[in-house]
Amino acid sequence: MTSAIEIRRGDVSLGMTDLGGDGPPLVLLHGLAGSSRELLPTADALADSFRVLLVDQRGHGRSTRRPSDLSREAYVADVVHVLESLVPEQPCVLVGQSMGAHTAFLVAASRPDLVDRLVMLEGHVAGEAGPESAAGLGRFFASWPSTFRDASHAREFLGGDAIVDAWVDDLEATPDGLRPRFDADVMERTIRAVHAPRWHEWEQLEVPTLAVFARRGMFTPAVKDELLTRRPATRRIDLQGGSHDAHLDAFDEWVGVLRAWLLEDVA
């Protein structure tokens, strides 16, 4: 049975969805400015084989909107707390997209005892050379209206990318209109921390790992290749379609690849 859960860690509340089931635990982590809602189709596709848990990471979705700590360590500690609270002594599968993949990888690196397998969709560990990428994202999110009149207004403003429907579906109804569930400055500070290279943790990673990239994703061939150069044990699959949000616009291919690898014996 699907249930909404709230878990507290210190001054932060984490909104979660538990799809129930008797299978091994599988945790899904969304990307920047998203929420667990966009991963519900992926969760539903796996719910026959796993107990799927979806987490709204701090600063996103139903979790605390403006946490004081936006470090990578805080995000990692949140997920560790969730695992220790809900699935103690049961190593889980961690699946993340983009920023969520980065969080998942750091959890697996710091607490391999909690993680059975790791899947990173359109995620990386290299970071960016300078601050402009994070600042650009901050400016983009700051350009949004504080509220949209309705869903049509939001779609007209945001355009037609794959992620837009997820953003619109996640808007919060207020007396003044539909409000995004995140703040631009929080997103900028969060992604700035993601952009710090974490090669040491990657090279020390112990758990079986699958890196999935989309045909029209955000990473160059050289950047993708470096993951395997620095950690040859990594399994890599390149999708034939999809954008950075391949869990939305290449769904069938993404789920097929994910399910096949998760049910494969990779020990």
CSV table of C-alpha atoms in Angstrom, one decimal:
chain,number,residue,atom,x,y,z
A,1,MET,CA,0.0,0.0,0.0
A,2,THR,CA,1.3,3.4,-1.0
A,3,SER,CA,1.8,5.8,1.9
A,4,ALA,CA,3.2,9.3,2.5
A,5,ILE,CA,5.8,9.6,5.2
A,6,GLU,CA,7.5,12.4,7.0
A,7,ILE,CA,10.9,11.8,8.6
A,8,ARG,CA,12.7,14.4,10.6
A,9,ARG,CA,16.5,14.7,10.9
A,10,GLY,CA,17.4,17.6,13.1
A,11,ASP,CA,15.6,20.7,11.9
A,12,VAL,CA,14.8,19.2,8.5
A,13,SER,CA,11.6,17.4,7.5
A,14,LEU,CA,11.9,14.9,4.6
A,15,GLY,CA,8.8,14.1,2.6
A,16,MET,CA,8.7,10.5,1.3
A,17,THR,CA,6.5,8.1,-0.5
A,18,ASP,CA,6.6,4.3,0.4
A,19,LEU,CA,5.0,2.1,-2.3
A,20,GLY,CA,5.2,-0.9,0.1
A,21,GLY,CA,5.8,-4.4,-1.0
A,22,ASP,CA,7.9,-7.3,0.2
A,23,GLY,CA,10.8,-7.1,-2.2
A,24,PRO,CA,14.3,-5.7,-1.4
A,25,PRO,CA,14.4,-1.9,-0.8
A,26,LEU,CA,15.0,0.4,-3.6
A,27,VAL,CA,15.4,4.2,-3.1
A,28,LEU,CA,14.8,6.8,-5.9
A,29,LEU,CA,16.4,10.2,-5.8
A,30,HIS,CA,15.3,13.1,-8.1
A,31,GLY,CA,17.4,15.8,-9.7
A,32,LEU,CA,17.8,19.5,-8.9
A,33,ALA,CA,14.6,21.5,-8.8
A,34,GLY,CA,12.5,18.3,-9.1
A,35,SER,CA,10.8,16.1,-6.6
A,36,SER,CA,10.0,12.4,-6.1
A,37,ARG,CA,6.8,12.9,-8.0
A,38,GLU,CA,8.6,12.8,-11.4
A,39,LEU,CA,10.0,9.4,-10.5
A,40,LEU,CA,6.6,7.8,-9.6
A,41,PRO,CA,6.3,6.1,-13.1
A,42,THR,CA,9.7,4.5,-12.6
A,43,ALA,CA,8.7,3.5,-9.1
A,44,ASP,CA,5.5,1.9,-10.3
A,45,ALA,CA,7.4,0.0,-13.0
A,46,LEU,CA,9.6,-1.6,-10.3
A,47,ALA,CA,7.0,-2.1,-7.5
A,48,ASP,CA,6.4,-5.7,-8.4
A,49,SER,CA,10.0,-6.6,-7.6
A,50,PHE,CA,11.1,-4.1,-4.9
A,51,ARG,CA,9.9,-2.1,-2.0
A,52,VAL,CA,10.3,1.3,-3.6
A,53,LEU,CA,10.9,4.4,-1.5
A,54,LEU,CA,10.9,7.9,-3.0
A,55,VAL,CA,12.6,10.8,-1.2
A,56,ASP,CA,12.1,14.5,-1.6
A,57,GLN,CA,15.6,15.8,-1.0
A,58,ARG,CA,16.0,18.8,1.3
A,59,GLY,CA,15.0,22.1,-0.4
A,60,HIS,CA,12.7,20.2,-2.7
A,61,GLY,CA,9.1,18.9,-2.9
A,62,ARG,CA,7.4,18.3,0.4
A,63,SER,CA,10.7,18.5,2.4
A,64,THR,CA,12.0,21.6,4.2
A,65,ARG,CA,12.1,24.4,1.7
A,66,ARG,CA,15.0,26.4,3.1
A,67,PRO,CA,17.3,24.3,5.1
A,68,SER,CA,20.3,26.0,6.6
A,69,ASP,CA,22.8,23.3,5.5
A,70,LEU,CA,23.0,22.6,1.7
A,71,SER,CA,26.2,20.8,1.7
A,72,ARG,CA,26.7,17.5,0.0
A,73,GLU,CA,27.3,16.0,3.4
A,74,ALA,CA,23.9,17.1,4.6
A,75,TYR,CA,22.1,15.5,1.6
A,76,VAL,CA,24.0,12.3,2.1
A,77,ALA,CA,23.2,12.2,5.9
A,78,ASP,CA,19.5,12.6,5.1
A,79,VAL,CA,19.5,9.5,2.9
A,80,VAL,CA,21.6,7.6,5.4
A,81,HIS,CA,19.0,8.5,8.1
A,82,VAL,CA,16.2,7.4,5.9
A,83,LEU,CA,17.8,4.0,5.2
A,84,GLU,CA,18.7,3.4,8.8
A,85,SER,CA,15.2,4.4,9.9
A,86,LEU,CA,13.1,2.6,7.4
A,87,VAL,CA,15.2,-0.4,6.2
A,88,PRO,CA,17.7,-1.1,8.9
A,89,GLU,CA,20.1,-4.0,8.2
A,90,GLN,CA,18.7,-4.3,4.6
A,91,PRO,CA,21.2,-3.1,2.0
A,92,CYS,CA,19.2,-1.2,-0.7
A,93,VAL,CA,19.4,-0.3,-4.3
A,94,LEU,CA,20.0,3.4,-4.8
A,95,VAL,CA,18.9,5.0,-8.1
A,96,GLY,CA,19.4,8.7,-8.8
A,97,GLN,CA,19.0,11.1,-11.7
A,98,SER,CA,21.4,14.1,-12.2
A,99,MET,CA,21.9,15.7,-8.7
A,100,GLY,CA,20.1,12.7,-7.2
A,101,ALA,CA,22.7,10.4,-8.8
A,102,HIS,CA,25.4,12.5,-7.2
A,103,THR,CA,23.8,12.2,-3.8
A,104,ALA,CA,23.3,8.4,-4.3
A,105,PHE,CA,26.9,7.9,-5.3
A,106,LEU,CA,28.2,9.7,-2.3
A,107,VAL,CA,25.9,7.7,0.0
A,108,ALA,CA,27.2,4.5,-1.6
A,109,ALA,CA,30.8,5.7,-1.2
A,110,SER,CA,30.5,6.7,2.4
A,111,ARG,CA,28.2,3.8,3.6
A,112,PRO,CA,28.7,0.8,1.4
A,113,ASP,CA,27.2,-1.4,4.1
A,114,LEU,CA,23.8,0.3,3.3
A,115,VAL,CA,23.9,-0.1,-0.5
A,116,ASP,CA,23.6,-3.2,-2.6
A,117,ARG,CA,23.7,-1.6,-6.0
A,118,LEU,CA,24.0,2.0,-7.4
A,119,VAL,CA,22.4,3.3,-10.6
A,120,MET,CA,23.3,6.8,-11.9
A,121,LEU,CA,21.1,8.2,-14.6
A,122,GLU,CA,22.7,11.3,-16.3
A,123,GLY,CA,24.9,11.8,-13.2
A,124,HIS,CA,28.6,12.5,-12.9
A,125,VAL,CA,31.3,13.2,-10.3
A,126,ALA,CA,33.6,15.5,-12.1
A,127,GLY,CA,32.0,18.9,-11.3
A,128,GLU,CA,32.4,22.1,-13.2
A,129,ALA,CA,35.5,24.2,-13.7
A,130,GLY,CA,33.9,27.5,-12.5
A,131,PRO,CA,30.9,29.0,-10.8
A,132,GLU,CA,29.1,30.2,-13.9
A,133,SER,CA,27.0,27.1,-14.5
A,134,ALA,CA,25.5,27.3,-11.0
A,135,ALA,CA,25.0,31.0,-11.3
A,136,GLY,CA,23.2,30.5,-14.6
A,137,LEU,CA,20.8,28.0,-13.1
A,138,GLY,CA,20.2,30.4,-10.2
A,139,ARG,CA,19.3,33.2,-12.6
A,140,PHE,CA,17.1,30.9,-14.6
A,141,PHE,CA,15.0,29.8,-11.6
A,142,ALA,CA,15.0,33.4,-10.3
A,143,SER,CA,13.4,34.5,-13.6
A,144,TRP,CA,10.3,32.5,-12.9
A,145,PRO,CA,7.2,34.3,-11.6
A,146,SER,CA,6.7,33.9,-7.8
A,147,THR,CA,3.4,32.4,-8.7
A,148,PHE,CA,1.7,31.3,-12.0
A,149,ARG,CA,-2.0,32.0,-12.6
A,150,ASP,CA,-2.6,28.4,-13.6
A,151,ALA,CA,-1.0,25.4,-15.3
A,152,SER,CA,-1.4,26.9,-18.8
A,153,HIS,CA,0.4,30.0,-17.7
A,154,ALA,CA,3.2,27.9,-16.3
A,155,ARG,CA,3.6,25.8,-19.5
A,156,GLU,CA,3.6,28.9,-21.6
A,157,PHE,CA,6.4,30.4,-19.6
A,158,LEU,CA,8.5,27.3,-19.1
A,159,GLY,CA,8.4,25.9,-22.6
A,160,GLY,CA,8.3,22.3,-23.9
A,161,ASP,CA,11.2,20.5,-22.4
A,162,ALA,CA,10.6,17.0,-21.0
A,163,ILE,CA,10.9,18.3,-17.4
A,164,VAL,CA,8.2,20.9,-17.8
A,165,ASP,CA,5.2,18.7,-17.2
A,166,ALA,CA,6.9,17.4,-14.0
A,167,TRP,CA,7.6,21.0,-12.8
A,168,VAL,CA,4.0,22.0,-13.6
A,169,ASP,CA,2.5,18.9,-11.9
A,170,ASP,CA,4.6,19.7,-8.8
A,171,LEU,CA,3.5,23.4,-8.4
A,172,GLU,CA,1.9,24.2,-5.0
A,173,ALA,CA,-1.6,25.7,-4.9
A,174,THR,CA,-1.7,28.9,-2.9
A,175,PRO,CA,-4.4,31.7,-2.6
A,176,ASP,CA,-2.2,33.8,-5.0
A,177,GLY,CA,-1.7,31.0,-7.7
A,178,LEU,CA,0.6,28.1,-8.3
A,179,ARG,CA,4.0,28.4,-6.6
A,180,PRO,CA,7.2,26.5,-7.3
A,181,ARG,CA,8.2,24.1,-4.5
A,182,PHE,CA,11.8,25.4,-4.4
A,183,ASP,CA,13.7,28.7,-4.2
A,184,ALA,CA,16.2,29.9,-6.8
A,185,ASP,CA,18.9,30.7,-4.3
A,186,VAL,CA,18.6,27.3,-2.6
A,187,MET,CA,18.9,25.6,-6.0
A,188,GLU,CA,22.0,27.6,-6.9
A,189,ARG,CA,23.8,26.9,-3.6
A,190,THR,CA,22.9,23.2,-3.9
A,191,ILE,CA,24.2,22.7,-7.4
A,192,ARG,CA,27.3,24.7,-6.6
A,193,ALA,CA,28.2,22.0,-4.1
A,194,VAL,CA,27.5,19.3,-6.6
A,195,HIS,CA,30.0,20.9,-9.0
A,196,ALA,CA,32.9,20.2,-6.7
A,197,PRO,CA,34.9,17.2,-8.2
A,198,ARG,CA,34.6,14.0,-6.1
A,199,TRP,CA,37.0,11.7,-7.9
A,200,HIS,CA,38.5,10.2,-4.7
A,201,GLU,CA,35.2,8.9,-3.5
A,202,TRP,CA,34.4,7.6,-7.0
A,203,GLU,CA,37.7,5.7,-7.3
A,204,GLN,CA,37.1,4.1,-3.8
A,205,LEU,CA,33.5,3.1,-4.6
A,206,GLU,CA,32.9,-0.6,-3.7
A,207,VAL,CA,29.4,-1.4,-4.7
A,208,PRO,CA,28.3,-2.6,-8.2
A,209,THR,CA,27.5,0.5,-10.2
A,210,LEU,CA,25.6,1.2,-13.4
A,211,ALA,CA,26.0,4.6,-15.2
A,212,VAL,CA,23.2,5.4,-17.7
A,213,PHE,CA,23.5,8.2,-20.2
A,214,ALA,CA,21.0,9.5,-22.7
A,215,ARG,CA,21.6,10.2,-26.4
A,216,ARG,CA,20.8,13.9,-26.0
A,217,GLY,CA,22.2,14.2,-22.4
A,218,MET,CA,24.4,16.9,-21.0
A,219,PHE,CA,27.7,15.0,-20.9
A,220,THR,CA,30.4,14.8,-23.6
A,221,PRO,CA,31.8,11.5,-24.7
A,222,ALA,CA,35.1,12.4,-23.0
A,223,VAL,CA,33.4,13.2,-19.7
A,224,LYS,CA,31.5,9.9,-19.8
A,225,ASP,CA,34.5,7.9,-20.7
A,226,GLU,CA,36.4,9.3,-17.7
A,227,LEU,CA,34.1,7.6,-15.3
A,228,LEU,CA,35.2,4.2,-16.6
A,229,THR,CA,38.8,5.2,-17.0
A,230,ARG,CA,39.0,6.1,-13.3
A,231,ARG,CA,36.8,3.2,-12.2
A,232,PRO,CA,36.9,0.4,-14.8
A,233,ALA,CA,34.5,-1.8,-12.8
A,234,THR,CA,31.6,0.6,-13.7
A,235,ARG,CA,29.0,-0.7,-16.1
A,236,ARG,CA,27.9,1.9,-18.6
A,237,ILE,CA,24.8,1.9,-20.9
A,238,ASP,CA,24.1,4.6,-23.4
A,239,LEU,CA,20.4,4.9,-24.3
A,240,GLN,CA,19.3,5.2,-27.9
A,241,GLY,CA,17.1,8.2,-27.1
A,242,GLY,CA,16.2,10.7,-24.4
A,243,SER,CA,17.5,13.9,-23.0
A,244,HIS,CA,19.0,14.7,-19.6
A,245,ASP,CA,15.6,13.8,-18.3
A,246,ALA,CA,15.5,10.4,-19.9
A,247,HIS,CA,13.3,9.0,-17.1
A,248,LEU,CA,10.6,11.2,-18.6
A,249,ASP,CA,11.3,11.3,-22.4
A,250,ALA,CA,12.9,7.8,-22.9
A,251,PHE,CA,10.8,6.1,-20.2
A,252,ASP,CA,10.4,2.7,-21.7
A,253,GLU,CA,14.0,2.3,-22.7
A,254,TRP,CA,15.2,3.6,-19.3
A,255,VAL,CA,13.0,1.3,-17.3
A,256,GLY,CA,13.9,-1.7,-19.5
A,257,VAL,CA,17.6,-1.1,-19.0
A,258,LEU,CA,17.1,-0.4,-15.2
A,259,ARG,CA,15.0,-3.5,-14.6
A,260,ALA,CA,17.3,-5.8,-16.6
A,261,TRP,CA,20.4,-4.7,-14.7
A,262,LEU,CA,18.7,-4.8,-11.3
A,263,LEU,CA,17.5,-8.4,-11.8
A,264,GLU,CA,20.8,-9.5,-13.3
A,265,ASP,CA,23.4,-11.4,-11.1
A,266,VAL,CA,26.2,-8.9,-10.9
A,267,ALA,CA,27.9,-10.2,-7.8
